PDB file of C-alpha atoms in Angstrom:
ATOM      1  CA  UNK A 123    -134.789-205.107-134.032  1.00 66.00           C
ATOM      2  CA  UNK A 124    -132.120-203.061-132.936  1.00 74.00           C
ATOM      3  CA  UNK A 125    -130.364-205.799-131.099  1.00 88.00           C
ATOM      4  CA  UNK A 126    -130.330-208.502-133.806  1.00 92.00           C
ATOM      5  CA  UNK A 127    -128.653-205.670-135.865  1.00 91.00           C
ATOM      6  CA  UNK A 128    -126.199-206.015-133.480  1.00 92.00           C
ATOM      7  CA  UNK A 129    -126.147-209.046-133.148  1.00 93.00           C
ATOM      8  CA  UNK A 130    -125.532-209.498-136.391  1.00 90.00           C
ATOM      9  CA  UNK A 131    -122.435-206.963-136.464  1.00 87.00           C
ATOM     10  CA  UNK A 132    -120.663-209.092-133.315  1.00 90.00           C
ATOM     11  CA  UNK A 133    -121.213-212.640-134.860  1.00 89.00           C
ATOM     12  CA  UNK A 134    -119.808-211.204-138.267  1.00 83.00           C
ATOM     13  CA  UNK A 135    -116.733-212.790-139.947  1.00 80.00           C
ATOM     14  CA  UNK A 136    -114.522-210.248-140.021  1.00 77.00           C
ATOM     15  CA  UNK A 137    -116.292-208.764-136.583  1.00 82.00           C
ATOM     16  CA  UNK A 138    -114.638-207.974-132.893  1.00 88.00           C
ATOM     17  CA  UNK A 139    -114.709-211.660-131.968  1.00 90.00           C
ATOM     18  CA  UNK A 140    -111.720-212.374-135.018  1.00 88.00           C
ATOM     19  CA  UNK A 141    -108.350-210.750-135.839  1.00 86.00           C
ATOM     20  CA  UNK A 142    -109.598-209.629-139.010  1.00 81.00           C
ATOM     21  CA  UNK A 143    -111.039-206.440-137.345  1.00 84.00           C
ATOM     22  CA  UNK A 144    -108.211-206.400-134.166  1.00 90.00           C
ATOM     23  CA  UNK A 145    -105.122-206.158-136.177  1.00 87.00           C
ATOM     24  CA  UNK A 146    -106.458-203.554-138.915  1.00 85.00           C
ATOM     25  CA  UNK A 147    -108.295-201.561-135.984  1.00 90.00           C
ATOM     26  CA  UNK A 148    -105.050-201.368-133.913  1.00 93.00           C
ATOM     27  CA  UNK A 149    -103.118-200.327-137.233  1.00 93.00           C
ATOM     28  CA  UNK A 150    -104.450-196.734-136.134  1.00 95.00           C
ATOM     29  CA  UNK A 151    -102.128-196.904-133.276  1.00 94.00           C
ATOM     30  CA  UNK A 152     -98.928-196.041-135.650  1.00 93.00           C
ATOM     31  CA  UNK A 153    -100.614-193.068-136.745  1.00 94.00           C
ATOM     32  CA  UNK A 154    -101.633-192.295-133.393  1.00 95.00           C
ATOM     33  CA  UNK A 155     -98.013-192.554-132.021  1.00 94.00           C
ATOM     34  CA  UNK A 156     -96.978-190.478-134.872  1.00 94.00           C
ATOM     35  CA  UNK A 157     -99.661-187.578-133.972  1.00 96.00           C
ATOM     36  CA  UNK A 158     -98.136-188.145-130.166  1.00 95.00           C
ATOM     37  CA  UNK A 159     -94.751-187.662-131.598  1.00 95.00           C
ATOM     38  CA  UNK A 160     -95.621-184.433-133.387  1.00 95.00           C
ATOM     39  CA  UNK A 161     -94.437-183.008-130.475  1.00 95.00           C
ATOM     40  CA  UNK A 162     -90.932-184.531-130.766  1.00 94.00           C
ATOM     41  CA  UNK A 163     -87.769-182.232-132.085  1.00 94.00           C
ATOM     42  CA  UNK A 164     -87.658-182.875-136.024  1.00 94.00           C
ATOM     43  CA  UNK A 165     -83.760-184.066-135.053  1.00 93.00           C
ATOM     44  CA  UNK A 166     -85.241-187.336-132.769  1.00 92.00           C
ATOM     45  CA  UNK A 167     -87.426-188.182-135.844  1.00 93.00           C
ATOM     46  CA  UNK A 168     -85.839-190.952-138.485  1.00 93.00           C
ATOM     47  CA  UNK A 169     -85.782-190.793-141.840  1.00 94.00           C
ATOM     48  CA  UNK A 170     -85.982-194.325-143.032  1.00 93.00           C
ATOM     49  CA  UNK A 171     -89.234-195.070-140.474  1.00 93.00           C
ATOM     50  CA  UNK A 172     -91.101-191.938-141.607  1.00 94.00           C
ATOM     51  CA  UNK A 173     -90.292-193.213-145.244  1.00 95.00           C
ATOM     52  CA  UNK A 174     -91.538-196.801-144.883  1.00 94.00           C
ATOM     53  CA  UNK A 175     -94.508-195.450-142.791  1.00 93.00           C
ATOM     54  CA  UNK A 176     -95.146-193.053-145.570  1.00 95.00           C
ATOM     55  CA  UNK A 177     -94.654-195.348-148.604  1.00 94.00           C
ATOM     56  CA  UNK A 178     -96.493-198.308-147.266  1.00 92.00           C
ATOM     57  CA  UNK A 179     -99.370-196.240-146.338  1.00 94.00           C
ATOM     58  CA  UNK A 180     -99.548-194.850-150.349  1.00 94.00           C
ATOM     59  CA  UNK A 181     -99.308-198.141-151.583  1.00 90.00           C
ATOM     60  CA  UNK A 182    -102.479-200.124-149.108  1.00 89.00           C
ATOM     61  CA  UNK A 183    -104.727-197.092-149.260  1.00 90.00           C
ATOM     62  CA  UNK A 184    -104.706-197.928-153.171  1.00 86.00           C
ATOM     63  CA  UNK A 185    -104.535-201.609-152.726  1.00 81.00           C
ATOM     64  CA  UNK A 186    -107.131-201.542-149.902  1.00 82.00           C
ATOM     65  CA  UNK A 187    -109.631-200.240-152.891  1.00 83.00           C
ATOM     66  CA  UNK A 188    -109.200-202.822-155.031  1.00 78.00           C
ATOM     67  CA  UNK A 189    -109.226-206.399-152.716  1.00 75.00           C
ATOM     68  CA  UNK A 190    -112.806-208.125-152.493  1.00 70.00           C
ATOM     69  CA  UNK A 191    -114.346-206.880-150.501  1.00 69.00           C
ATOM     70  CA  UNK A 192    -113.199-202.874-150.678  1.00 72.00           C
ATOM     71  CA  UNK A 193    -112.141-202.686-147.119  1.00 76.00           C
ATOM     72  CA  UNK A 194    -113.195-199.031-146.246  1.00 81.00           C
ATOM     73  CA  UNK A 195    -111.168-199.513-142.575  1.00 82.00           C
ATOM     74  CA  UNK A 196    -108.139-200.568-144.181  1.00 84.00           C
ATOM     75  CA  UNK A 197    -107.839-197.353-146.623  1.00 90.00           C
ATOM     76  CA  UNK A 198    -108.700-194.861-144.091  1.00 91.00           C
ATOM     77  CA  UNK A 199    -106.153-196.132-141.714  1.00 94.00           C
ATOM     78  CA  UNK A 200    -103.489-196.364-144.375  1.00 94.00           C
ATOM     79  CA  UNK A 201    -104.514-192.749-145.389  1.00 96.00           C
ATOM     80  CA  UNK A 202    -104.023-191.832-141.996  1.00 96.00           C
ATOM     81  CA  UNK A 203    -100.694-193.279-141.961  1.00 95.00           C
ATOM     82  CA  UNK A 204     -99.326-191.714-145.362  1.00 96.00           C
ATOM     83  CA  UNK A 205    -100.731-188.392-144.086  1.00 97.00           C
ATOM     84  CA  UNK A 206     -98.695-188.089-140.384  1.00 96.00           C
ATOM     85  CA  UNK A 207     -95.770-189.640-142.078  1.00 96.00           C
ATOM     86  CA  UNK A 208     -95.924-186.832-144.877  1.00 97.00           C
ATOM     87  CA  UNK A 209     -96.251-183.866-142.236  1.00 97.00           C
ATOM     88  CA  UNK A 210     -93.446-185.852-139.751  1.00 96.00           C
ATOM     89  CA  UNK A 211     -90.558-186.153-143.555  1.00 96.00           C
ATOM     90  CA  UNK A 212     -91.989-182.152-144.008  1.00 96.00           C
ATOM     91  CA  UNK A 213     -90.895-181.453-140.045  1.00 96.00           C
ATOM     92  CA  UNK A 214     -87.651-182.957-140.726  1.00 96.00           C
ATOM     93  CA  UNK A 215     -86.876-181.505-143.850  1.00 96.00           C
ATOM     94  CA  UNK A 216     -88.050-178.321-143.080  1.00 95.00           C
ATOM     95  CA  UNK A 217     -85.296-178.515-140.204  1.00 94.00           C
ATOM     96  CA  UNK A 218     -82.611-180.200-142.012  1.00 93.00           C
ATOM     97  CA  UNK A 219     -82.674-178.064-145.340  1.00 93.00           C
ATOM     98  CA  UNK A 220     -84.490-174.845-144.985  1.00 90.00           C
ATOM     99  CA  UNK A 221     -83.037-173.588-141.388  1.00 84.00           C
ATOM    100  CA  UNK A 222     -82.994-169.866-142.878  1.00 76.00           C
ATOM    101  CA  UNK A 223     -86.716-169.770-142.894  1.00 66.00           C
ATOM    102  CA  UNK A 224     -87.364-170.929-139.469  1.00 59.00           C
ATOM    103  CA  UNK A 225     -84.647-168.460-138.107  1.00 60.00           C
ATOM    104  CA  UNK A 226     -86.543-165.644-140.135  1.00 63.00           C
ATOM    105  CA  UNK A 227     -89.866-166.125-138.200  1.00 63.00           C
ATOM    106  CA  UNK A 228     -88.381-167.057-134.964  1.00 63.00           C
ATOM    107  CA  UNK A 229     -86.901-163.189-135.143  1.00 64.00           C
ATOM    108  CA  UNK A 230     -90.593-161.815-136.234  1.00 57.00           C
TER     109      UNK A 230
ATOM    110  CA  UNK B 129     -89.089-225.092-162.708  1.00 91.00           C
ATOM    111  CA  UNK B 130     -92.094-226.677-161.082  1.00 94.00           C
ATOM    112  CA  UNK B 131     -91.051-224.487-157.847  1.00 95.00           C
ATOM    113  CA  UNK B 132     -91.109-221.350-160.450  1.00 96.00           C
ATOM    114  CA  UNK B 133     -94.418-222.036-161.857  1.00 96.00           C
ATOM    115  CA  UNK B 134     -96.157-223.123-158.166  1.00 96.00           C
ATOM    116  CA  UNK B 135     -94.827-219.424-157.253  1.00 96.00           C
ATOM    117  CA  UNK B 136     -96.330-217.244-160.324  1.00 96.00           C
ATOM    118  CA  UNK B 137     -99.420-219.227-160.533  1.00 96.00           C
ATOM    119  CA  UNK B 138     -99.927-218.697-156.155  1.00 95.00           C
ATOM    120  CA  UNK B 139    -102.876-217.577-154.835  1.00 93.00           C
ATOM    121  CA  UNK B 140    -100.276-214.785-152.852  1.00 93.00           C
ATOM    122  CA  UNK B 141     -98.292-214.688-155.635  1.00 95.00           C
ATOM    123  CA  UNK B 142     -96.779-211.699-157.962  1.00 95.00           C
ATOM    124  CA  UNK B 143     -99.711-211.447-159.918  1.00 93.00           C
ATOM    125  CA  UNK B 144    -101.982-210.750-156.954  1.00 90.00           C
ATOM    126  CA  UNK B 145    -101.900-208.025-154.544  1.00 85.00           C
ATOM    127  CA  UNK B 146    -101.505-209.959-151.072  1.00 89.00           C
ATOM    128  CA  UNK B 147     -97.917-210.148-153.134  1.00 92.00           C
ATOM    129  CA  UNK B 148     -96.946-206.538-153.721  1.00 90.00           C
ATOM    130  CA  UNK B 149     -98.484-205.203-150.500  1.00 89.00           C
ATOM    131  CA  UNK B 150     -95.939-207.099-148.280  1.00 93.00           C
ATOM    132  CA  UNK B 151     -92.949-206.152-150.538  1.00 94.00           C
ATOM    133  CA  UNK B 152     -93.427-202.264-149.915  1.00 92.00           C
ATOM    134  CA  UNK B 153     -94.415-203.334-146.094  1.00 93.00           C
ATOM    135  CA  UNK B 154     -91.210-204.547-145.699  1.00 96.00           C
ATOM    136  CA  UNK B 155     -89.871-200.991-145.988  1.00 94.00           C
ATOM    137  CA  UNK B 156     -90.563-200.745-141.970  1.00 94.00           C
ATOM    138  CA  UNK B 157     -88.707-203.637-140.849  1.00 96.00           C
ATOM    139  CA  UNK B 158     -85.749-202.779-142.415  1.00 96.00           C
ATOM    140  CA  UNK B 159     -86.352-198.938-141.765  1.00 95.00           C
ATOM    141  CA  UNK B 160     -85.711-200.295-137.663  1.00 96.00           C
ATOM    142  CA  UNK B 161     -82.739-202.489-138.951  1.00 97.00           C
ATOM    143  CA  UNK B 162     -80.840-199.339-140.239  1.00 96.00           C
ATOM    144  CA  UNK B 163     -82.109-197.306-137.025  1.00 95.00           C
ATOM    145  CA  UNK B 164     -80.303-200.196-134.852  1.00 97.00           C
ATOM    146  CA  UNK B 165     -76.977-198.585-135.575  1.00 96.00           C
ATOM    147  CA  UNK B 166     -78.117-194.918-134.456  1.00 95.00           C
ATOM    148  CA  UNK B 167     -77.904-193.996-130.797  1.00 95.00           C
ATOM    149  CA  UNK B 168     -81.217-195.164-128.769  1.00 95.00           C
ATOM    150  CA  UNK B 169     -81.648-191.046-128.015  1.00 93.00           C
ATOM    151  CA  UNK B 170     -83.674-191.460-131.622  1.00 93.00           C
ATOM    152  CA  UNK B 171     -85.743-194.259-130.703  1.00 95.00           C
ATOM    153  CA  UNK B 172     -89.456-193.069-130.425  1.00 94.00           C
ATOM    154  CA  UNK B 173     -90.767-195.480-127.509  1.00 94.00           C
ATOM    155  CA  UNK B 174     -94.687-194.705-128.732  1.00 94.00           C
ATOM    156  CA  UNK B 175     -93.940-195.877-131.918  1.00 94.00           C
ATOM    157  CA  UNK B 176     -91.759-198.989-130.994  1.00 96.00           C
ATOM    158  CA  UNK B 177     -94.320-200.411-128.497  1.00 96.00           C
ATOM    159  CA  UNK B 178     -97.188-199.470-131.031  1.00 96.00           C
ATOM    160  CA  UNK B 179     -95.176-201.747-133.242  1.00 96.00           C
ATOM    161  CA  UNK B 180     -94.749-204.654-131.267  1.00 97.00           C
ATOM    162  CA  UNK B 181     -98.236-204.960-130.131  1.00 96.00           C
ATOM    163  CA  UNK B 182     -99.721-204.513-134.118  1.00 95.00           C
ATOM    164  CA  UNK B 183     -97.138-206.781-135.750  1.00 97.00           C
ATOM    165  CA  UNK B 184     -98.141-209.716-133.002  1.00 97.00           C
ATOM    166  CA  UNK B 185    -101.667-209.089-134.091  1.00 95.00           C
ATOM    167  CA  UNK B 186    -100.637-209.134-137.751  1.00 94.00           C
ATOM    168  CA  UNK B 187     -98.692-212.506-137.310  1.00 96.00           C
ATOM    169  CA  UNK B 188    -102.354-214.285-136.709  1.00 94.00           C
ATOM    170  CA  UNK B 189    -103.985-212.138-138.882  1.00 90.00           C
ATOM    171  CA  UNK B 190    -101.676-213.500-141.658  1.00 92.00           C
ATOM    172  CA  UNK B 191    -101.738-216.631-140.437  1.00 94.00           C
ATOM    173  CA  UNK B 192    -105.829-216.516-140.549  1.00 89.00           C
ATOM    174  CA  UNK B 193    -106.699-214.630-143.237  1.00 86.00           C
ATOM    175  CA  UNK B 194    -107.909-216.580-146.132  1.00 83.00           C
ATOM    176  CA  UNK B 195    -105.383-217.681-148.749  1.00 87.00           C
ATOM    177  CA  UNK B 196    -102.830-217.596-145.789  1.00 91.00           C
ATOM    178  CA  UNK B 197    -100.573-215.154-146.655  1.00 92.00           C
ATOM    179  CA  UNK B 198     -96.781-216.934-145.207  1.00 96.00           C
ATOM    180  CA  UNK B 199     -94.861-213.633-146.561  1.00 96.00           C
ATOM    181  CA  UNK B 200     -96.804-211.200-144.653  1.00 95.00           C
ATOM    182  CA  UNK B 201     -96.164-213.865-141.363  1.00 97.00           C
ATOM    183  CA  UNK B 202     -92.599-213.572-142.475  1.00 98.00           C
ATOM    184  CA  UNK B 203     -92.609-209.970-143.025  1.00 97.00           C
ATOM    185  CA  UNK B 204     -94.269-209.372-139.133  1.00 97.00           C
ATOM    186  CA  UNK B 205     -92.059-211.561-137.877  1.00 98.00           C
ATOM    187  CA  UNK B 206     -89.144-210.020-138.952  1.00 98.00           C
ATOM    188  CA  UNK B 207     -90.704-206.624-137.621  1.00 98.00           C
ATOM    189  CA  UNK B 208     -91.500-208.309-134.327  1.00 98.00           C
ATOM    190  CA  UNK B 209     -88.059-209.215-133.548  1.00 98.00           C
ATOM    191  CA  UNK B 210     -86.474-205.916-134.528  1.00 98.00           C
ATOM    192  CA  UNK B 211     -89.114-204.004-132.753  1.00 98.00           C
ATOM    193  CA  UNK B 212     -88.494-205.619-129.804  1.00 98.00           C
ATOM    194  CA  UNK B 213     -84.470-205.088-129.988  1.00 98.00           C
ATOM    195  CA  UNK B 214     -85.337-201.404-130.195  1.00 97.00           C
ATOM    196  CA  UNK B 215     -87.777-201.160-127.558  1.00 97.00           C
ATOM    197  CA  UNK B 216     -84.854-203.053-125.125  1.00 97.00           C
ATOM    198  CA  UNK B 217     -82.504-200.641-126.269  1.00 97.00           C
ATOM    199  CA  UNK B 218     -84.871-197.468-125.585  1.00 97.00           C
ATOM    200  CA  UNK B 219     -86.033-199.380-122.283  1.00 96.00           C
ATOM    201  CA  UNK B 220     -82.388-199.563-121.692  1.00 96.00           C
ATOM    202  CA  UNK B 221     -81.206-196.215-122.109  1.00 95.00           C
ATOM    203  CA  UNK B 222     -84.171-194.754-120.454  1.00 94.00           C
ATOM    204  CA  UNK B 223     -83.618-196.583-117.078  1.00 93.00           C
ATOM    205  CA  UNK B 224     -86.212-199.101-116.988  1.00 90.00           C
ATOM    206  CA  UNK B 225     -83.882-202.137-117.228  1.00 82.00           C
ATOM    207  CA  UNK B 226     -81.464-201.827-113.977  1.00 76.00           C
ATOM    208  CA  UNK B 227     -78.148-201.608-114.753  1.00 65.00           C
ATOM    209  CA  UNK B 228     -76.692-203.012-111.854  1.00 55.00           C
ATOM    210  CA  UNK B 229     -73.249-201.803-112.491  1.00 51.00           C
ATOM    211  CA  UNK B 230     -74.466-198.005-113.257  1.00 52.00           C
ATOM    212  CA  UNK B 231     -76.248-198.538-109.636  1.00 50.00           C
ATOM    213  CA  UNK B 232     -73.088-199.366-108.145  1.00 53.00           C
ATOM    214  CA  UNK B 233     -71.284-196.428-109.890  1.00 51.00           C
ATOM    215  CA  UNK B 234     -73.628-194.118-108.608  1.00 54.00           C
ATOM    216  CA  UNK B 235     -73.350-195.158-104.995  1.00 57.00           C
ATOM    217  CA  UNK B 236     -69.576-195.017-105.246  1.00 60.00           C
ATOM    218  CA  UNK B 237     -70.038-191.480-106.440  1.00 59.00           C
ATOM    219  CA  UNK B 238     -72.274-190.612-103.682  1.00 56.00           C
ATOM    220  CA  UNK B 239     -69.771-191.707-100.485  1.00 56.00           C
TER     221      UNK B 239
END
């Protein structure tokens, strides 16, 4: 029973044997690369990537909810994405335009 | 005018979402563009191969995906080849790609 389950779930249209579940699966590898670079100084980071990566991550975790079929995958990568994005812009901002605050707790 | 119409009424056109999504996506290819003209130091090499390797998957997936969605092709395409330009510049600056003539400056240095 088990296996025809299975079987089922490989011989699926949008299952591992097609690109419709490759390409959105390996979309998790920006946000993973973005959790690796978490470790990077806030100066190596780039503006106009974490934007985009931010933005376009908003935009297909909303449109992700309303293609046929609701593509559950799709919005929780593109959640992902918007979320490291947002904390990589706060990193760099933080740096860029509230120095004074970092300089206050390095001291403590 | 018949061009006009064939585009509004399209099954990936601006009154459908497999429209709109690839006009913000396009925010990350030209994101890279304007990072060409900053110093490779800035280039994140986990990011750049990342995006290589998922806008060659997206290029079929376009290309498969029922209606065929041509813009989002474009739009990966476009990413593809600036990706790649970055990643050769970070490979570049990082060592990878022998510079022959840095070689040959270093061994001068060393007699």
């Amino acid at each position: 029973m088990a296996s025809s389950k299975l079987q089922a779930l490989w011989n699926h249209p949008a299952g591992p044997k097609t690109i419709h579940f490759w390409a959105p699966t390996f979309k998790w590898g920006i946000s993973i690369a973005n959790i690796a670079d978490f470790s990077k100084p806030p100066e190596k980071l780039s503006y106009p990537q974490q934007i985009a990566v931010t933005c376009t991550g908003i935009v297909w975790s909303r449109y992700s909810t309303v293609i046929t079929p609701k593509n559950w995958n799709l919005f929780s990568v593109n959640v992902a994405m918007a979320g490291t994005g947002l904390y990589q812009l706060s990193r760099k901002i933080k740096q860029d335009y509230f120095p004074d605050t970092e300089a206050a707790v390095a001291k403590e | 005018m018949k061009i006009l119409q064939n585009f509004w009424n399209s099954p990936i056109g601006p009154k459908t979402t497999h429209f709109w999504g690839p006009v913000v996506g396009w925010g990350i290819p030209i994101a890279a563009m304007v990072d060409t003209n900053k110093p490779p130091e800035l280039i994140s090499g986990n990011m750049t191969t990342v995006m290589c390797i998922y806008s060659a998957l997206f290029m079929r997936f376009a290309w498969m995906v029922q209606p065929q969605n041509l813009h989002l092709l474009a739009l990966h395409a476009a990413n593809e080849s600036v990706q790649l330009y970055q990643l050769s510049r970070w490979l570049k600056f990082q060592g990878f790609l022998g510079d022959k003539s840095l070689q040959q400056k270093n061994e001068e240095a060393e007699t």
